[in-house]
Amino acid sequence: MHKLVWMTDEEREQTIDDFWNDVGEDLDVPESVVDRLRTMRPVLPADPTAAQLEAWIDLADLVSNPVFRDAVRTYLQDIWSTPETRSW
């Protein structure tokens, strides 16, 4: 947790980029879907409050969780794929 608090802006960006790269890899949905989601990213202010830091820590834990990544990937596949490639 200590590492997450002291991440640089670039490291925070990379954490989110890694999440979307993993979730979007070989996903059978329109490319614009993941591209649009990539643009919606959290920004931690230069002087964050304790609540903002706590929220970032929670987010970093969440997007690093393989189970969450799989769930997001499945959701995107089910919502945005063609009927032939849906998992349900």
mmCIF file with all atom_site columns, C-alpha atoms in Angstrom:
data_model
loop_
_atom_site.group_PDB
_atom_site.id
_atom_site.type_symbol
_atom_site.label_atom_id
_atom_site.label_alt_id
_atom_site.label_comp_id
_atom_site.label_asym_id
_atom_site.label_entity_id
_atom_site.label_seq_id
_atom_site.pdbx_PDB_ins_code
_atom_site.Cartn_x
_atom_site.Cartn_y
_atom_site.Cartn_z
_atom_site.occupancy
_atom_site.B_iso_or_equiv
_atom_site.pdbx_formal_charge
_atom_site.auth_seq_id
_atom_site.auth_comp_id
_atom_site.auth_asym_id
_atom_site.auth_atom_id
_atom_site.pdbx_PDB_model_num
ATOM 1  C CA . MET A 1 1  ? 0.000   0.000   0.000   1.00 0.00 ? 1  MET A CA 1
ATOM 2  C CA . HIS A 1 2  ? 2.834   2.407   0.806   1.00 0.00 ? 2  HIS A CA 1
ATOM 3  C CA . LYS A 1 3  ? 4.114   2.067   -2.779  1.00 0.00 ? 3  LYS A CA 1
ATOM 4  C CA . LEU A 1 4  ? 0.716   3.027   -4.196  1.00 0.00 ? 4  LEU A CA 1
ATOM 5  C CA . VAL A 1 5  ? 0.608   6.244   -2.195  1.00 0.00 ? 5  VAL A CA 1
ATOM 6  C CA . TRP A 1 6  ? 3.991   7.339   -3.491  1.00 0.00 ? 6  TRP A CA 1
ATOM 7  C CA . MET A 1 7  ? 3.486   6.415   -7.146  1.00 0.00 ? 7  MET A CA 1
ATOM 8  C CA . THR A 1 8  ? 4.454   9.056   -9.667  1.00 0.00 ? 8  THR A CA 1
ATOM 9  C CA . ASP A 1 9  ? 1.848   10.399  -12.071 1.00 0.00 ? 9  ASP A CA 1
ATOM 10 C CA . GLU A 1 10 ? 3.461   8.258   -14.774 1.00 0.00 ? 10 GLU A CA 1
ATOM 11 C CA . GLU A 1 11 ? 3.218   5.123   -12.639 1.00 0.00 ? 11 GLU A CA 1
ATOM 12 C CA . ARG A 1 12 ? -0.447  5.819   -11.921 1.00 0.00 ? 12 ARG A CA 1
ATOM 13 C CA . GLU A 1 13 ? -1.071  6.332   -15.641 1.00 0.00 ? 13 GLU A CA 1
ATOM 14 C CA . GLN A 1 14 ? 0.778   3.089   -16.395 1.00 0.00 ? 14 GLN A CA 1
ATOM 15 C CA . THR A 1 15 ? -1.371  1.190   -13.886 1.00 0.00 ? 15 THR A CA 1
ATOM 16 C CA . ILE A 1 16 ? -4.514  2.283   -15.716 1.00 0.00 ? 16 ILE A CA 1
ATOM 17 C CA . ASP A 1 17 ? -2.918  1.699   -19.138 1.00 0.00 ? 17 ASP A CA 1
ATOM 18 C CA . ASP A 1 18 ? -1.902  -1.823  -18.082 1.00 0.00 ? 18 ASP A CA 1
ATOM 19 C CA . PHE A 1 19 ? -5.467  -2.503  -17.003 1.00 0.00 ? 19 PHE A CA 1
ATOM 20 C CA . TRP A 1 20 ? -6.992  -1.397  -20.322 1.00 0.00 ? 20 TRP A CA 1
ATOM 21 C CA . ASN A 1 21 ? -4.247  -3.120  -22.336 1.00 0.00 ? 21 ASN A CA 1
ATOM 22 C CA . ASP A 1 22 ? -4.954  -6.395  -20.556 1.00 0.00 ? 22 ASP A CA 1
ATOM 23 C CA . VAL A 1 23 ? -8.734  -6.076  -20.660 1.00 0.00 ? 23 VAL A CA 1
ATOM 24 C CA . GLY A 1 24 ? -8.786  -4.974  -24.299 1.00 0.00 ? 24 GLY A CA 1
ATOM 25 C CA . GLU A 1 25 ? -6.278  -7.500  -25.659 1.00 0.00 ? 25 GLU A CA 1
ATOM 26 C CA . ASP A 1 26 ? -7.867  -9.566  -28.457 1.00 0.00 ? 26 ASP A CA 1
ATOM 27 C CA . LEU A 1 27 ? -11.314 -8.508  -27.297 1.00 0.00 ? 27 LEU A CA 1
ATOM 28 C CA . ASP A 1 28 ? -13.894 -9.060  -30.029 1.00 0.00 ? 28 ASP A CA 1
ATOM 29 C CA . VAL A 1 29 ? -15.615 -5.695  -29.731 1.00 0.00 ? 29 VAL A CA 1
ATOM 30 C CA . PRO A 1 30 ? -15.388 -2.533  -31.815 1.00 0.00 ? 30 PRO A CA 1
ATOM 31 C CA . GLU A 1 31 ? -11.962 -0.978  -31.223 1.00 0.00 ? 31 GLU A CA 1
ATOM 32 C CA . SER A 1 32 ? -13.587 2.335   -30.391 1.00 0.00 ? 32 SER A CA 1
ATOM 33 C CA . VAL A 1 33 ? -15.154 0.840   -27.244 1.00 0.00 ? 33 VAL A CA 1
ATOM 34 C CA . VAL A 1 34 ? -11.880 0.243   -25.408 1.00 0.00 ? 34 VAL A CA 1
ATOM 35 C CA . ASP A 1 35 ? -10.343 3.399   -26.898 1.00 0.00 ? 35 ASP A CA 1
ATOM 36 C CA . ARG A 1 36 ? -13.206 5.454   -25.471 1.00 0.00 ? 36 ARG A CA 1
ATOM 37 C CA . LEU A 1 37 ? -12.867 3.809   -22.066 1.00 0.00 ? 37 LEU A CA 1
ATOM 38 C CA . ARG A 1 38 ? -9.120  4.514   -22.037 1.00 0.00 ? 38 ARG A CA 1
ATOM 39 C CA . THR A 1 39 ? -9.848  8.247   -22.109 1.00 0.00 ? 39 THR A CA 1
ATOM 40 C CA . MET A 1 40 ? -11.851 8.071   -18.880 1.00 0.00 ? 40 MET A CA 1
ATOM 41 C CA . ARG A 1 41 ? -9.138  7.924   -16.269 1.00 0.00 ? 41 ARG A CA 1
ATOM 42 C CA . PRO A 1 42 ? -8.779  9.181   -12.745 1.00 0.00 ? 42 PRO A CA 1
ATOM 43 C CA . VAL A 1 43 ? -6.485  12.085  -12.008 1.00 0.00 ? 43 VAL A CA 1
ATOM 44 C CA . LEU A 1 44 ? -4.994  12.453  -8.558  1.00 0.00 ? 44 LEU A CA 1
ATOM 45 C CA . PRO A 1 45 ? -4.528  16.148  -7.678  1.00 0.00 ? 45 PRO A CA 1
ATOM 46 C CA . ALA A 1 46 ? -1.075  17.459  -6.807  1.00 0.00 ? 46 ALA A CA 1
ATOM 47 C CA . ASP A 1 47 ? -2.148  17.850  -3.173  1.00 0.00 ? 47 ASP A CA 1
ATOM 48 C CA . PRO A 1 48 ? -4.657  15.026  -2.639  1.00 0.00 ? 48 PRO A CA 1
ATOM 49 C CA . THR A 1 49 ? -6.812  14.635  0.423   1.00 0.00 ? 49 THR A CA 1
ATOM 50 C CA . ALA A 1 50 ? -6.645  11.475  2.517   1.00 0.00 ? 50 ALA A CA 1
ATOM 51 C CA . ALA A 1 51 ? -9.927  10.338  0.960   1.00 0.00 ? 51 ALA A CA 1
ATOM 52 C CA . GLN A 1 52 ? -8.539  10.825  -2.555  1.00 0.00 ? 52 GLN A CA 1
ATOM 53 C CA . LEU A 1 53 ? -5.432  8.827   -1.692  1.00 0.00 ? 53 LEU A CA 1
ATOM 54 C CA . GLU A 1 54 ? -7.554  6.077   -0.189  1.00 0.00 ? 54 GLU A CA 1
ATOM 55 C CA . ALA A 1 55 ? -9.735  6.011   -3.307  1.00 0.00 ? 55 ALA A CA 1
ATOM 56 C CA . TRP A 1 56 ? -6.655  5.745   -5.528  1.00 0.00 ? 56 TRP A CA 1
ATOM 57 C CA . ILE A 1 57 ? -5.311  2.861   -3.424  1.00 0.00 ? 57 ILE A CA 1
ATOM 58 C CA . ASP A 1 58 ? -8.654  1.073   -3.736  1.00 0.00 ? 58 ASP A CA 1
ATOM 59 C CA . LEU A 1 59 ? -8.716  1.684   -7.488  1.00 0.00 ? 59 LEU A CA 1
ATOM 60 C CA . ALA A 1 60 ? -5.139  0.482   -7.994  1.00 0.00 ? 60 ALA A CA 1
ATOM 61 C CA . ASP A 1 61 ? -5.908  -2.693  -6.027  1.00 0.00 ? 61 ASP A CA 1
ATOM 62 C CA . LEU A 1 62 ? -9.057  -3.251  -8.050  1.00 0.00 ? 62 LEU A CA 1
ATOM 63 C CA . VAL A 1 63 ? -7.555  -2.767  -11.523 1.00 0.00 ? 63 VAL A CA 1
ATOM 64 C CA . SER A 1 64 ? -4.622  -5.012  -10.558 1.00 0.00 ? 64 SER A CA 1
ATOM 65 C CA . ASN A 1 65 ? -6.940  -7.843  -9.525  1.00 0.00 ? 65 ASN A CA 1
ATOM 66 C CA . PRO A 1 66 ? -7.092  -10.572 -12.211 1.00 0.00 ? 66 PRO A CA 1
ATOM 67 C CA . VAL A 1 67 ? -10.633 -11.561 -11.221 1.00 0.00 ? 67 VAL A CA 1
ATOM 68 C CA . PHE A 1 68 ? -11.840 -7.976  -11.700 1.00 0.00 ? 68 PHE A CA 1
ATOM 69 C CA . ARG A 1 69 ? -9.999  -7.731  -15.029 1.00 0.00 ? 69 ARG A CA 1
ATOM 70 C CA . ASP A 1 70 ? -11.678 -10.923 -16.222 1.00 0.00 ? 70 ASP A CA 1
ATOM 71 C CA . ALA A 1 71 ? -15.077 -9.649  -15.095 1.00 0.00 ? 71 ALA A CA 1
ATOM 72 C CA . VAL A 1 72 ? -14.649 -6.359  -16.985 1.00 0.00 ? 72 VAL A CA 1
ATOM 73 C CA . ARG A 1 73 ? -13.424 -8.219  -20.047 1.00 0.00 ? 73 ARG A CA 1
ATOM 74 C CA . THR A 1 74 ? -16.418 -10.582 -19.941 1.00 0.00 ? 74 THR A CA 1
ATOM 75 C CA . TYR A 1 75 ? -18.809 -7.664  -19.451 1.00 0.00 ? 75 TYR A CA 1
ATOM 76 C CA . LEU A 1 76 ? -17.392 -5.763  -22.424 1.00 0.00 ? 76 LEU A CA 1
ATOM 77 C CA . GLN A 1 77 ? -17.478 -8.904  -24.560 1.00 0.00 ? 77 GLN A CA 1
ATOM 78 C CA . ASP A 1 78 ? -21.090 -9.637  -23.608 1.00 0.00 ? 78 ASP A CA 1
ATOM 79 C CA . ILE A 1 79 ? -22.313 -6.081  -24.150 1.00 0.00 ? 79 ILE A CA 1
ATOM 80 C CA . TRP A 1 80 ? -20.341 -5.006  -27.227 1.00 0.00 ? 80 TRP A CA 1
ATOM 81 C CA . SER A 1 81 ? -19.572 -8.173  -29.194 1.00 0.00 ? 81 SER A CA 1
ATOM 82 C CA . THR A 1 82 ? -21.557 -9.640  -32.027 1.00 0.00 ? 82 THR A CA 1
ATOM 83 C CA . PRO A 1 83 ? -24.174 -12.206 -31.015 1.00 0.00 ? 83 PRO A CA 1
ATOM 84 C CA . GLU A 1 84 ? -22.006 -15.040 -32.370 1.00 0.00 ? 84 GLU A CA 1
ATOM 85 C CA . THR A 1 85 ? -19.092 -14.282 -30.017 1.00 0.00 ? 85 THR A CA 1
ATOM 86 C CA . ARG A 1 86 ? -20.976 -13.572 -26.789 1.00 0.00 ? 86 ARG A CA 1
ATOM 87 C CA . SER A 1 87 ? -20.282 -15.830 -23.840 1.00 0.00 ? 87 SER A CA 1
ATOM 88 C CA . TRP A 1 88 ? -23.946 -16.232 -22.858 1.00 0.00 ? 88 TRP A CA 1
#
